[in-house]
Tab-separated table of C-alpha atoms in Angstrom:
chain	number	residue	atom	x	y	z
A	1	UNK	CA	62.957	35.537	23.953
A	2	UNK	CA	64.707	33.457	21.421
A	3	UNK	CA	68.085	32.677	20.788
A	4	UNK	CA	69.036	32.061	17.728
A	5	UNK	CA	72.552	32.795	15.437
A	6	UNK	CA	72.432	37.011	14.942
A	7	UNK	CA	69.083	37.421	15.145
A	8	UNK	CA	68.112	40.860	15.220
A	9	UNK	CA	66.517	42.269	18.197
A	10	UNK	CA	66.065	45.966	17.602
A	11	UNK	CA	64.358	47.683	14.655
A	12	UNK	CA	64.093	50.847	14.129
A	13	UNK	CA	62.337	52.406	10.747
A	14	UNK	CA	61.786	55.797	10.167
A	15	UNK	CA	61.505	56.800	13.675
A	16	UNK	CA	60.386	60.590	14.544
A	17	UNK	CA	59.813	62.125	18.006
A	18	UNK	CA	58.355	65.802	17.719
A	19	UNK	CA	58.437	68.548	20.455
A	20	UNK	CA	56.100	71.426	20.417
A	21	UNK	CA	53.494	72.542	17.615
A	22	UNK	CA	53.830	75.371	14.924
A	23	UNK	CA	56.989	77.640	14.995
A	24	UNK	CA	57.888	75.864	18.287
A	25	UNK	CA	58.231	72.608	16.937
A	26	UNK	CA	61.402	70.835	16.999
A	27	UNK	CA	62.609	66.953	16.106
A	28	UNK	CA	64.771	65.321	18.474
A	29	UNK	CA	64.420	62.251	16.304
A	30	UNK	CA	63.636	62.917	12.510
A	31	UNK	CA	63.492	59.285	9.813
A	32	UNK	CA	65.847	57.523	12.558
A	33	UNK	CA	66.898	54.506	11.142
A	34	UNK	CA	68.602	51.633	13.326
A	35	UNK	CA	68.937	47.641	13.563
A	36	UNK	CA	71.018	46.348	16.595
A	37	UNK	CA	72.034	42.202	16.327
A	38	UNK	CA	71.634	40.224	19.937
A	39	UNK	CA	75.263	40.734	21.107
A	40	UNK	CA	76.697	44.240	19.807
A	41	UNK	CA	77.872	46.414	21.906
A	42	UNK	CA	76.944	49.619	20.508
A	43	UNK	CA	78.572	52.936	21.526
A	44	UNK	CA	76.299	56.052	20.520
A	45	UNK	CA	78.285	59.681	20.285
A	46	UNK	CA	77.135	62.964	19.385
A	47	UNK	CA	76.785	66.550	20.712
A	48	UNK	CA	74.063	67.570	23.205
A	49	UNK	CA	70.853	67.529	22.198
A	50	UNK	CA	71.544	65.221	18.980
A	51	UNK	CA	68.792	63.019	20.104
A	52	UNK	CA	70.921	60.083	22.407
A	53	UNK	CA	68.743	60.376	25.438
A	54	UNK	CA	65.539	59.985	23.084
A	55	UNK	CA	66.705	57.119	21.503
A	56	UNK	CA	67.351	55.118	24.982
A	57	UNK	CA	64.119	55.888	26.543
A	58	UNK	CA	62.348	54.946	23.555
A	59	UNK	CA	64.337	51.752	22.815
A	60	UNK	CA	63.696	50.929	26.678
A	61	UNK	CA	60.021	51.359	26.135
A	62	UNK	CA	60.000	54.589	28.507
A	63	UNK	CA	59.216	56.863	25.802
A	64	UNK	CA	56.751	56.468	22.622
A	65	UNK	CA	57.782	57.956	18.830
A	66	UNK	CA	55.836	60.627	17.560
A	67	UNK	CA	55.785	58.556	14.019
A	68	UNK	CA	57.580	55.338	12.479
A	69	UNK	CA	58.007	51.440	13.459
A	70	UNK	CA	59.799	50.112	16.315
A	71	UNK	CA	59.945	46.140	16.375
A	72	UNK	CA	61.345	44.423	19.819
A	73	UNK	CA	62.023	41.041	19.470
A	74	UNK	CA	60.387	40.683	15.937
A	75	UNK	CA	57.228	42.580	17.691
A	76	UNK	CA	55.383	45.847	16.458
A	77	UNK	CA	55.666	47.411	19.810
A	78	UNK	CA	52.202	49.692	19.136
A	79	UNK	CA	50.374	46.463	19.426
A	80	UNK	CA	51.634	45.827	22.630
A	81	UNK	CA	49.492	46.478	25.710
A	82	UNK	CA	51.037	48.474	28.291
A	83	UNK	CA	50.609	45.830	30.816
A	84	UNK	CA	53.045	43.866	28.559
A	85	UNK	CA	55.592	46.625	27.609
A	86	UNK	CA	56.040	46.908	31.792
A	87	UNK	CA	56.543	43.061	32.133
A	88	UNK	CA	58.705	43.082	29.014
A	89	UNK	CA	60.876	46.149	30.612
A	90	UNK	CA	61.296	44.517	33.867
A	91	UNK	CA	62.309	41.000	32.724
A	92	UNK	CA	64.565	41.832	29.962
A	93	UNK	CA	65.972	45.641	30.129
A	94	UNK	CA	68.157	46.643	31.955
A	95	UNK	CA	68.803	50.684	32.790
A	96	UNK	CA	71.962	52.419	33.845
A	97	UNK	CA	71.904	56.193	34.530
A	98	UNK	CA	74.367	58.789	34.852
A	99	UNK	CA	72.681	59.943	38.196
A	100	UNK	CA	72.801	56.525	39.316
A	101	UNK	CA	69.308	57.178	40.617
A	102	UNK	CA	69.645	55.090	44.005
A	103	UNK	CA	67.232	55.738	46.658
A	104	UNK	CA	68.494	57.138	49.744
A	105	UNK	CA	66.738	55.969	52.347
A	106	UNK	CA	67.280	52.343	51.099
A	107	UNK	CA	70.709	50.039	51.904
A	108	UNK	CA	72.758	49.357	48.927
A	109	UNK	CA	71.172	45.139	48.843
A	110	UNK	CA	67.853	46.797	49.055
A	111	UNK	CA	68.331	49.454	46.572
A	112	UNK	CA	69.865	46.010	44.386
A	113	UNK	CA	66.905	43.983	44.686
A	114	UNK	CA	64.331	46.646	44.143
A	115	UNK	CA	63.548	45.649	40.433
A	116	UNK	CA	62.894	41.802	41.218
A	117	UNK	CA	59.995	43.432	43.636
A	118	UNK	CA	57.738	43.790	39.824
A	119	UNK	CA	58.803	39.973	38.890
A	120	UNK	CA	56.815	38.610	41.835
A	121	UNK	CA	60.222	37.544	43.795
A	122	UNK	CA	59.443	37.204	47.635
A	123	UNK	CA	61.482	39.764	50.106
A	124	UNK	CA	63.798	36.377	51.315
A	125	UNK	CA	64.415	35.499	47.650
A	126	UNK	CA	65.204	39.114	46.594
A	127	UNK	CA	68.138	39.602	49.151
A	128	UNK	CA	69.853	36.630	48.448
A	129	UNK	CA	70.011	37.077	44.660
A	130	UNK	CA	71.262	40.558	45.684
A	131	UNK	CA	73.718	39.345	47.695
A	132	UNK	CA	74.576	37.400	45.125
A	133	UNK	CA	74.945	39.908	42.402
A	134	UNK	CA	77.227	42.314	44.868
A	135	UNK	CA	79.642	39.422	45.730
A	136	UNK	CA	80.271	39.814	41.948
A	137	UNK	CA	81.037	43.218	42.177
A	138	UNK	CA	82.793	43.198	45.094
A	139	UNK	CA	80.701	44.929	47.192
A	140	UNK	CA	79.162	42.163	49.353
A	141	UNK	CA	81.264	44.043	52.622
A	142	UNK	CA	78.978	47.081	51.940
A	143	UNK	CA	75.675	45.825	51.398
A	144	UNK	CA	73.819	47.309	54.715
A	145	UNK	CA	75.456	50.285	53.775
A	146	UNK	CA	73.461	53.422	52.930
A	147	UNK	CA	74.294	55.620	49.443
A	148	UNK	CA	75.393	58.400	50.846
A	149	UNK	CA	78.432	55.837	52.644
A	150	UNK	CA	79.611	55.067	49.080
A	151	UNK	CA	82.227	56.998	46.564
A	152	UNK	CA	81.483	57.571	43.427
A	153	UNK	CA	82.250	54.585	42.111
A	154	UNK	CA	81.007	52.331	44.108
A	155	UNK	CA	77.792	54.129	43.673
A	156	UNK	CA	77.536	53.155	39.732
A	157	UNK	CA	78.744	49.701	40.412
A	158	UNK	CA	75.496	49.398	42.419
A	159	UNK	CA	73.624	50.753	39.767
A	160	UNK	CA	74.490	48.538	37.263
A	161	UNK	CA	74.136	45.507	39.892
A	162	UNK	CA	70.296	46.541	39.869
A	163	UNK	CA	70.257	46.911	36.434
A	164	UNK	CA	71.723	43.176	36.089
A	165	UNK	CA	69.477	41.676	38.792
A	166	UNK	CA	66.559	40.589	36.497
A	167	UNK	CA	68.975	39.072	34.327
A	168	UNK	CA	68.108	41.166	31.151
A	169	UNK	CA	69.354	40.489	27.569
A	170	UNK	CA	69.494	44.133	26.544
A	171	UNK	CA	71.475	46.850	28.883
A	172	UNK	CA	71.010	50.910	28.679
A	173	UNK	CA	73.473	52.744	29.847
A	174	UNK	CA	73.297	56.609	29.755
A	175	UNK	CA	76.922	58.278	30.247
A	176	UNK	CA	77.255	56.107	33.048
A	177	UNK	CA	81.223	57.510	33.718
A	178	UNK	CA	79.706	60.893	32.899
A	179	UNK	CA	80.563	61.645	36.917
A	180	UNK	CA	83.167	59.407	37.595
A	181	UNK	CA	87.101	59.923	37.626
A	182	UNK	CA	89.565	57.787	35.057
A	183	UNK	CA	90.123	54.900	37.524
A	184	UNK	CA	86.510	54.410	38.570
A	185	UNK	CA	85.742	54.384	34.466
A	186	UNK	CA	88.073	52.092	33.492
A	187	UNK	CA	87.108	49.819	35.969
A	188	UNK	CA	83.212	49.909	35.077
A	189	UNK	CA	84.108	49.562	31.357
A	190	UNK	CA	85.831	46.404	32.469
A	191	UNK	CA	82.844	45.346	34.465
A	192	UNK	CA	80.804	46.109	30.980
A	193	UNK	CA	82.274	44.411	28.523
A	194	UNK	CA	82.683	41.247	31.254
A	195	UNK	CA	78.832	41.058	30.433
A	196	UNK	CA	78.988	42.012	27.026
A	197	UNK	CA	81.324	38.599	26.656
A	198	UNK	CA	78.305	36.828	28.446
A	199	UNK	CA	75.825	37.324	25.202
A	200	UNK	CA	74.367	40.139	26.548
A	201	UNK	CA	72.948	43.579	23.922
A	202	UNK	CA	74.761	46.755	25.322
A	203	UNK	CA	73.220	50.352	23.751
A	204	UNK	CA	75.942	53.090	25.472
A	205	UNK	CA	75.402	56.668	24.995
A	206	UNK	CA	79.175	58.565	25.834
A	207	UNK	CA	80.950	61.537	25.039
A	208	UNK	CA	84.223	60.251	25.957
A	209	UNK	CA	85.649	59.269	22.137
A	210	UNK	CA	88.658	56.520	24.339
A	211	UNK	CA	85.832	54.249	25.532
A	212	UNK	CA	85.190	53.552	22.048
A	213	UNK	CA	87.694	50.714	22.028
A	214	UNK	CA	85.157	48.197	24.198
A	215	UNK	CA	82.426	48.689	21.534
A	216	UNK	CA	81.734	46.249	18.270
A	217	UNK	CA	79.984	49.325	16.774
A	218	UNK	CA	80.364	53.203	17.222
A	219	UNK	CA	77.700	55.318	16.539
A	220	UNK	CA	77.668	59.042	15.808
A	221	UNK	CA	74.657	61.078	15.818
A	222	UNK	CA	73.704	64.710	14.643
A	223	UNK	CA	70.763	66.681	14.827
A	224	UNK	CA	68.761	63.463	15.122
A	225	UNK	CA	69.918	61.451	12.596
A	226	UNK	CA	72.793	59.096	12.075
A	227	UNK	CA	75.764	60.432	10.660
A	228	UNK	CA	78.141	57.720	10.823
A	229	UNK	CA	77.814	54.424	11.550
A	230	UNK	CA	81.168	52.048	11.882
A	231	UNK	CA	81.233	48.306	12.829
A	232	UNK	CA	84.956	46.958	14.780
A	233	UNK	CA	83.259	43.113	14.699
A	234	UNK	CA	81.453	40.992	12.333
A	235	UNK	CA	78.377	40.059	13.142
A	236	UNK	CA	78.925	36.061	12.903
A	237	UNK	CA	82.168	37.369	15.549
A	238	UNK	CA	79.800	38.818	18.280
A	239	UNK	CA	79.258	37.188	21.739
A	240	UNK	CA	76.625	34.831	22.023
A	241	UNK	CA	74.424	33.091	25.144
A	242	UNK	CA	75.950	30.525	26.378
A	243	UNK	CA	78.638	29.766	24.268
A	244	UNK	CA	81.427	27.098	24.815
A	245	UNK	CA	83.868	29.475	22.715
A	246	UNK	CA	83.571	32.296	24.911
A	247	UNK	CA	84.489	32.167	28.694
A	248	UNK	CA	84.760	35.169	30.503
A	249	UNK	CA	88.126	35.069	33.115
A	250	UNK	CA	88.860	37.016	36.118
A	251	UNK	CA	92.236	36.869	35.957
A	252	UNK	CA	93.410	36.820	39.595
A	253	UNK	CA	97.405	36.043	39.223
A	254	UNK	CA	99.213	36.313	36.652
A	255	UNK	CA	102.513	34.982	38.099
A	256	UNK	CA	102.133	31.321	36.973
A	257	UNK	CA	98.905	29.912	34.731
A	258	UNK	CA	95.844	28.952	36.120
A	259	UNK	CA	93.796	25.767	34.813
A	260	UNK	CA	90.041	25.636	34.598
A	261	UNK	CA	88.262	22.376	33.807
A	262	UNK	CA	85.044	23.569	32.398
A	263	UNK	CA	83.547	20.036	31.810
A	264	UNK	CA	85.252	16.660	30.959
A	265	UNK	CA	86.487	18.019	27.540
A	266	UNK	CA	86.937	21.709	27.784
A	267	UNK	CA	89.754	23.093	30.098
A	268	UNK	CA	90.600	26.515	30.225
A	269	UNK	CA	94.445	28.272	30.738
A	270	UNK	CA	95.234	31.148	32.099
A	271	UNK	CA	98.608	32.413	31.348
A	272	UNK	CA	99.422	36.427	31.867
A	273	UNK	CA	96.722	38.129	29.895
A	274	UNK	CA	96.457	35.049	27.580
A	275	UNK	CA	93.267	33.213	27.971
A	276	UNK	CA	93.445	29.840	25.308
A	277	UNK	CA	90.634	26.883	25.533
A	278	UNK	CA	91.747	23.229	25.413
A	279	UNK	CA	89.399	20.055	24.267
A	280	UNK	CA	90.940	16.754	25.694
A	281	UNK	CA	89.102	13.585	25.225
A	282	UNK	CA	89.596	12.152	28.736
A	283	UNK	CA	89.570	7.689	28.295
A	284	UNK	CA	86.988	6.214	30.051
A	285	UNK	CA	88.505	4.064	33.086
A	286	UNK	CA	87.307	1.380	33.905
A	287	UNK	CA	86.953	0.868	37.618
A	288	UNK	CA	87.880	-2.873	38.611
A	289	UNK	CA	85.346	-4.618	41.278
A	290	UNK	CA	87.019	-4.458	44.622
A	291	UNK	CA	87.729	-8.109	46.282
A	292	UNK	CA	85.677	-8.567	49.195
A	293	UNK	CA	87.521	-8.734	52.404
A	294	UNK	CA	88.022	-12.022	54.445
A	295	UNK	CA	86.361	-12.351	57.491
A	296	UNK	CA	88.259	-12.724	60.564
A	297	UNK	CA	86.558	-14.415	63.366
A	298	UNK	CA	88.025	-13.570	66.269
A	299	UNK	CA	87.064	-16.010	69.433
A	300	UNK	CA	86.513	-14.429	72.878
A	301	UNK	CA	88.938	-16.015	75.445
A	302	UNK	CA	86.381	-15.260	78.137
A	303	UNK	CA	85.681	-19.399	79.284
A	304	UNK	CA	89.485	-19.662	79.511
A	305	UNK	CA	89.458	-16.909	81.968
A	306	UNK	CA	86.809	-17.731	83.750
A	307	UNK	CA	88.036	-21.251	84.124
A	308	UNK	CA	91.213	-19.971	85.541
A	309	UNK	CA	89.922	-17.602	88.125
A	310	UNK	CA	87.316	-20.912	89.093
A	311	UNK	CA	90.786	-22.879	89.462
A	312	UNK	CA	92.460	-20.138	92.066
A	313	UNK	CA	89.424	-19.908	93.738
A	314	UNK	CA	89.610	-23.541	94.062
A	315	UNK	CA	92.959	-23.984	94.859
A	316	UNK	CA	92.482	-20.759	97.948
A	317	UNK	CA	90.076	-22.432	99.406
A	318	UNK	CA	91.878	-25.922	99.758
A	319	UNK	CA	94.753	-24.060	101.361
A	320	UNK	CA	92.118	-22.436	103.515
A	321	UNK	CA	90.739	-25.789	104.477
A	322	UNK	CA	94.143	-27.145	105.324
A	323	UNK	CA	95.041	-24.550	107.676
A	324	UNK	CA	92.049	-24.597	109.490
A	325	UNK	CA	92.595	-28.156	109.661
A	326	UNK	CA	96.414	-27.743	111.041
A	327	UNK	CA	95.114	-25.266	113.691
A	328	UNK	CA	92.155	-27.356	114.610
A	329	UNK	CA	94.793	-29.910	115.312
A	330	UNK	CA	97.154	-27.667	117.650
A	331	UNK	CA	94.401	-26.689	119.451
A	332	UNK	CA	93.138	-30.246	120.292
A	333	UNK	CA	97.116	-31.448	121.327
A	334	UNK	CA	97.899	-28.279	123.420
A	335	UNK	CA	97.141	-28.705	127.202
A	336	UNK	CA	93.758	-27.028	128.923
A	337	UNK	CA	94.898	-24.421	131.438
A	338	UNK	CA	94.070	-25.308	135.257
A	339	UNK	CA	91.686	-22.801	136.788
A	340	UNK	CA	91.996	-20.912	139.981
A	341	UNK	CA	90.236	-23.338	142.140
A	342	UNK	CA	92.132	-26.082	141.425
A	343	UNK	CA	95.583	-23.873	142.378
A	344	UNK	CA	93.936	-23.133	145.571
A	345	UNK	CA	93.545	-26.953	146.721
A	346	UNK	CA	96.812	-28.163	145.631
């Protein structure tokens, strides 16, 4: 899809869906107008059975209107095929439920890397971009784990780390703290708007009026149409893909501030809850050429030793020589013992 400066990437005009025929008919949609910008983060209210549900499956290509336009992406979505719509819906929607909708029998990493199974990803590929994915949500400790061995919590955080998997550039979420305590909420609206600061187009559907404060647009609906409709951020203010501005922070510690070097002229500082972005032109140095090192030759003493140990040898066997010499001597001087014979005659 393309990227450009607020382009719009949902259009809605004059969209109806119609239930039943005759007296049994009923609109849960009736003339629905609607145009979302890449970026908003758009938080739909309403009573039930104003038409919120509708709207999502139809946006997400799950559903078809009964009558009107609906342009994805600058593209009549009736002339698409369906073989399209599917590849369309896997690569770049992502769904979050209120029944979180993981399968039971699966682990949590395979329950994660279930959608990239319809992208053509290869079972070795899949579970590392799952593990991935849960290391950002902290759940990387509980990846073999089944479902069932999660709270509530937990639970939705793996839903929406399938729904992220693909990488998708719009995200549906369906009451997704419908079932879940304060705590748990709060921390999935944080995990939320963490990808909304990322670029990415977020269509909520609520009934909780506080979670209204993480949206750039609230919606309310009635009886299928819009009833009010109330912007919190300009369009040229919104998020976009890979923007320098815009760095999303896990703050870890906020007792002393934290500097990120981005790239040679961006650095990022972390103080408290105050995030602020620094450009420093860093002077080229230049590296001086290192002096090649003198060569030492160091001369092996091993003639002199051997010319020593020649000279003891020497010098042993001349003293061996003259003893023999001195004892050859003595013997020759020293007189020849008579024998028994010669005792006898005398």
């Amino acid at each position: 899809m393309p990227n450009q400066e607020n382009e719009t990437i949902i259009e809605l005009n004059a969209i109806s869906k119609r239930y039943g025929l005759g007296d049994a008919e009923s609109y849960a949609l009736h003339n629905f107008d609607l145009t979302v910008k890449r970026g908003e983060f758009i938080m739909i209210m309403g009573p039930s059975g104003c038409g919120k549900t509708t709207l999502l499956n139809i946006i997400g290509l799950l559903d078809k209107a009964t009558s009107g336009e609906y342009k994805l992406a600058g593209k009549n979505v009736e002339r698409i095929s369906a073989r399209k719509k599917a590849h369309f819906r896997a690569k770049e929607i992502g769904f979050i439920f209120q029944s979180f909708n993981l399968i039971p029998n699966l682990s949590v990493i395979e329950n994660v890397s279930l959608p990239l199974i319809y992208s053509g990803y290869r079972k070795t590929r899949r579970l590392k971009m799952a593990d991935n994915i849960l290391e950002h949500f902290h759940l990387r400790e509980r990846e073999y784990y089944m479902p069932y061995q999660l709270s509530g919590g937990q639970q939705q955080r793996v839903a929406i780390a399938r729904s992220l998997i693909a990488n998708p550039s719009i995200i549906l979420a369906d009451e997704p703290t419908g079932n879940l305590d304060s705590r748990s909420s709060h921390i999935i609206m944080e995990e939320l708007q963490e990808i909304h600061s990322l670029g990415n187009t977020i269509i909520m559907v609520t009934h909780n009026p506080a979670l209204t404060t993480y949206a750039t647009r609230v919606i309310n609906m009635l009886d299928g149409e819009i009833d009010t409709d109330i912007k919190t951020v300009a369009d040229q203010d919104l998020p976009k893909p890979g923007d320098p501005e815009k760095i999303s922070v896990r703050i870890l510690s906020k007792k002393r501030p934290v500097e990120l070097e981005v790239d040679s002229k961006t650095k990022v500082v972390v103080s408290g809850k105050n995030v602020t972005v620094e450009k420093t032109a860093k002077p080229k140095v230049e590296e001086e050429p290192e002096e090649p090192e003198e060569k030492v030759e160091v001369r092996p003493r091993m003639k002199k030793i051997e010319v020593s140990e020649e000279k003891s040898e020497k010098k042993t066997a001349k003293k061996r020589s003259r003893v023999s010499k001195i004892l050859d001597k003595a013997k020759s001087k020293a007189p020849k013992p008579k024998t028994k014979k010669k005792e006898k005659e005398s």
